Amino acid sequence: MSSAISYHSNKIQGPDPTISLRQALVQFEGILTDDQKQQYQASTTKPDAASVIAFVAEIDSNKNSTARRCVAPRLHTFLQATQQFSTIVDTFVSSNPQIAALVWGGIKTAILTASNIASYFDKVTSMIMAIGKSCPTYQQFGHLYPGCVGLKRSLCDYYAVIIQICIKIIEISKRTPVTQMLSSILNPFEAEFKRFLDQLDEAVKDIQLQLSFASKKANADAKGLLERESRGNSAFRRHTLKFHKESRSEYAKAEQSRIDSVKRQAAELKSRIRDSLSSIDYDKPWKQASRQRVPSTAEWLRKEPLFLHWKYRWDTDILWCSGTMGVGKTVLMSNVVAHLHASRKPGDIISYYFCSPDYEVSLSARNIFGSLARQLLDAEIEVAENDSLQRLYEGSRDLNTAETIEFLLAHLKDDKKYYIILDGLDECDGSEIQQVARGIAKLCGRAKGFKLLCTGRPGLERQLFRIIQPNCRIAMTERKVESDIDQYIATTLGRCLDEEQLKLGDPKLIMKISNALHDGSNGMFLWTRLLIEELCAQGSDNDILAVLNHLPRGLSEIFDRKLHRVRSGTTAKDAIATLQFCGVVKRSLTVMEYQEALSLSPGQTSLDSQKFPNDMNKVMRNCCGLVSVDEEDSTVHYVHHSVKQHLFSIKHWLSNEFDMERLNRHLGLLCMTYLDFTTFRRQVAKVTEGSNTPITPIQLGITPIYRSRNDTSRMAMKLLSHRQHLQHLSARELERKSRKLFKDLEPSRLDMDLLNRDFQFLGYARSCWIHHVTDLDPELDYQMWKFFSRCVDGDVILAHRPWESTDQTDDERNDIPRAIQWLLAHGHFTLFLYYARNQSDILTEKAKLEILKNSRIQDRGRFTELIIQQIDNSLEIRKYALFNAAREGDIASVDALFRAGVIVNALVDNRTALQGAAERALQAAAGGGHLAVVERLLEAKAKVNSITSMEGRTAIQAAAGGGHLAVVERLLMADAKVNTPINREGSTALQAAAEGGHLEVVERLLEAKANVNAAASGLTGRAALQAAAEGGHVEVVEILLEAKADVNAASPGGYTALEAAAAGGHLEVVERLLEEEAIVNAASIGLTGRRALQAAAVGGYLEVVERLLEAKADVNTPISGDRYTVLQLAAMGGYTEVVERLKQAGAV
């Protein structure tokens, strides 16, 4: 019989808030066997942030466990919260600074003990996962616990119950197998732990109340400090007879309040620094990937020599791991993260980022580098104090991508080794990948201690590594993953049989299934997973054999098969809608949110539960494996990002039902419909008629915005005034007493819980409606436009208008309306249109300039057009509007601006932090290839040969770079000069055209006497032949050679045409240049000092290497500025065939 202490008896009062926790720890140690005590003592260390993944990795690699799935994701959330608690608990009392280590050791010991009993362990990990959902986090209590004994005690009481659960886990694990079997029948697992879980619920409620007290106390203390400081001035002292008697005690109180305030402010600053860098939950995608892994798979990479080389060397290295879609790259990387944590050494700092297609903001370069910076600098942020903390805070505010990278570099330490794992960059837009590429090159400019591992599909490499090349390359081939596929098939089939998802008449059929999966997978885990689901859905052995005899040849075919099954299913309508919504939601919805969303229709006036799908599990099953439900938070996701790509981007028999723009607007309409339910409006009416209900509407209790600020303050002040009588009560007694105090102010917790449960979709509809209606046409979507206008006007009171938030951000400007700042940041055309039509006074001069200068590329055309339609635009507004209209090719707007009076040659500053230059409208139009606009500007006397700045370009240079032959012709007719000298880092018209491979433009410029051998500018510049060779444009190379281009000329950076072609693997160009007697051993004079052979070998281009060796390339010439021979560089890149060929040629 357990000697567990009840929650209420745990509430021992006294100056030491840790008493209940220390008593539980003593009791825990008392029940351990000698072996368990040894394990406990070995585990008793204070954990840091990396300890969590290190421990769950240890669990999953435990060979004694026979679990069919990895449990790391189940344990992670709870253990992370526990680690956060451990960072502060030792500060609660000075007499026992080892509590954190003891708590961590106790939890580890209990989990490790349970892991030896497979069936029991599965239930334990499920319970721990459920506990983690409500576990108090540092974000909640970190800045409030200083000076709040009640909160400290509540936290310790919570973890005292956790230790009691650990005791129970240990006790059950000691039972014999027979006793365990009998216990499971007579006293099921849920019953064994019920009272502990009930106690945890009470403890969580207590913590929530204490958090409320602590927040109000912090505000009261801050106010008190100001008052004491005021009373302490000299004028006050002269009029206070008792000052000297009272000053000592007041000073002591003030000093303690000041200390607590400083601690709270420091904790708040640390949270702000972290959130300024990134608020992305980088752990969730890692957990989702880890959940897909089966034990003993995704371990092959850690044995690869190149991986070991990358991992252990001190020098900065980039490892590129490529693989086709569905081959298991993300799962592999999730295990690499676990491995690095489990094997980390002092001084190792590990960060990771998994781009999530489900969460659009995670695909921006700013959030990628911000999250990495937050992880890599977390330890430094945690220990910072006083001036150093303030400097971190000031330095981390309002950073763009480039500034975030500079901030990170400025705080990296020379004695640390930094690991970065990047996965899923394929899902980012091309512009974001370019920013990531620049950032990678900047970070890897460090000579020591920076280790970057990137994964992606083969096509990503060329985009990602344009500036800096990987040192090592590993391809995820079918041969490398073969054993993993076999293990995955065996484990997954075994689990399906255990859980009776797969039912067979003839047991021998399992061998045919296994063999067919092995033979047909071609190394693709995704294909295997989807086909196993297909087999499980069959009703007979004959049906299974039919599937095996006609295996789908690829992902598209299997997706189409599943869509046919979805359409013929018993819940086809709801399943199709789930697949549709899953592709357009702004955050992943839970199953319960889908249940309400699927019941909605335009024009509906109230929530009708009779329209709810009765069995959401059946709806999810009828999606036929195309979606999965996260077991931790019940959110619904596509099983792989390729599902969304197939549904919305590839032509298939249901394509008409997957129009993304239409579905996006439809979901927005449903959100607005939901928010306008009469149920909600009636409650608003009750409040406006004088109801004392402080939570509008329908006592929602889900967000603070609808709670009256006066009422909230009154409630908190009532609690604070009774704190002496309340602080020693149990959670249940405290709640009951609080309800009596609030009897006319607040509804019962039960009422709020019921209301929240009854309106699951409300939170999503309220916060996301605005993001689904970014592009409405009032004429085509008249009813939706009226709905939208009502939501913006405030008529639909529940519709959240984020620009009206009372929280001011650090980068917010006071001279531009908040609505304009918000719509500009989010590219919200519909909101801009609303204000332009209905509240044009908000479009001030500064607001218009801000929109014209800083609107996103995809928005600026329409935004400019709307601004042009406004009256009383200044010359400055018209100047920027002309530039934007010319750049977008909007001839109608250009004509309108000329009628309004605009200066055609006005200079516009188009520079940003990353690129661009001051330009005029003609250059912008020419660069975009907009012939009609160019014609109109030339008619208006635009200067055809003007150049605007050191980074600028002439109109013909802009047109040539874009390959716009017709524009080039027109500019030549207007006497454009083809050999205008180039400025810093610029290109002549011919160089720009050659770089882009624009053959016809090159020919026309040569006809116009363009200088074929004009020197390149800057270190990165290229002469025309070098630019064409680098791009592999063999026809352009031919025409330039015919025009007598110097085949051996070198760029200012020492780059020859032959080296450029070899570095890109362009064999035809190499052949042609050698025919023209290009010097094969010409030495580059740049920083790398590479020759053509070395450039080809580093890129792994075997055929080019062969051709250069035939041309007598010197295989052993040293590379100046590099520590490695060409043979070593090829080996580090993983190019075994190149290595062999170089050895045959005598390379050493």
XYZ file of C-alpha atoms in Angstrom, residues 105 134 197 240 327 383 497 531 844:
9
model
C 17.140 12.509 -10.508
C -0.922 21.607 -17.987
C -3.832 13.197 -11.059
C 7.513 64.020 9.330
C 13.235 9.359 -48.163
C 23.464 34.425 -16.820
C -1.220 -6.348 -36.295
C 0.799 1.866 -48.759
C -1.857 60.876 -44.187
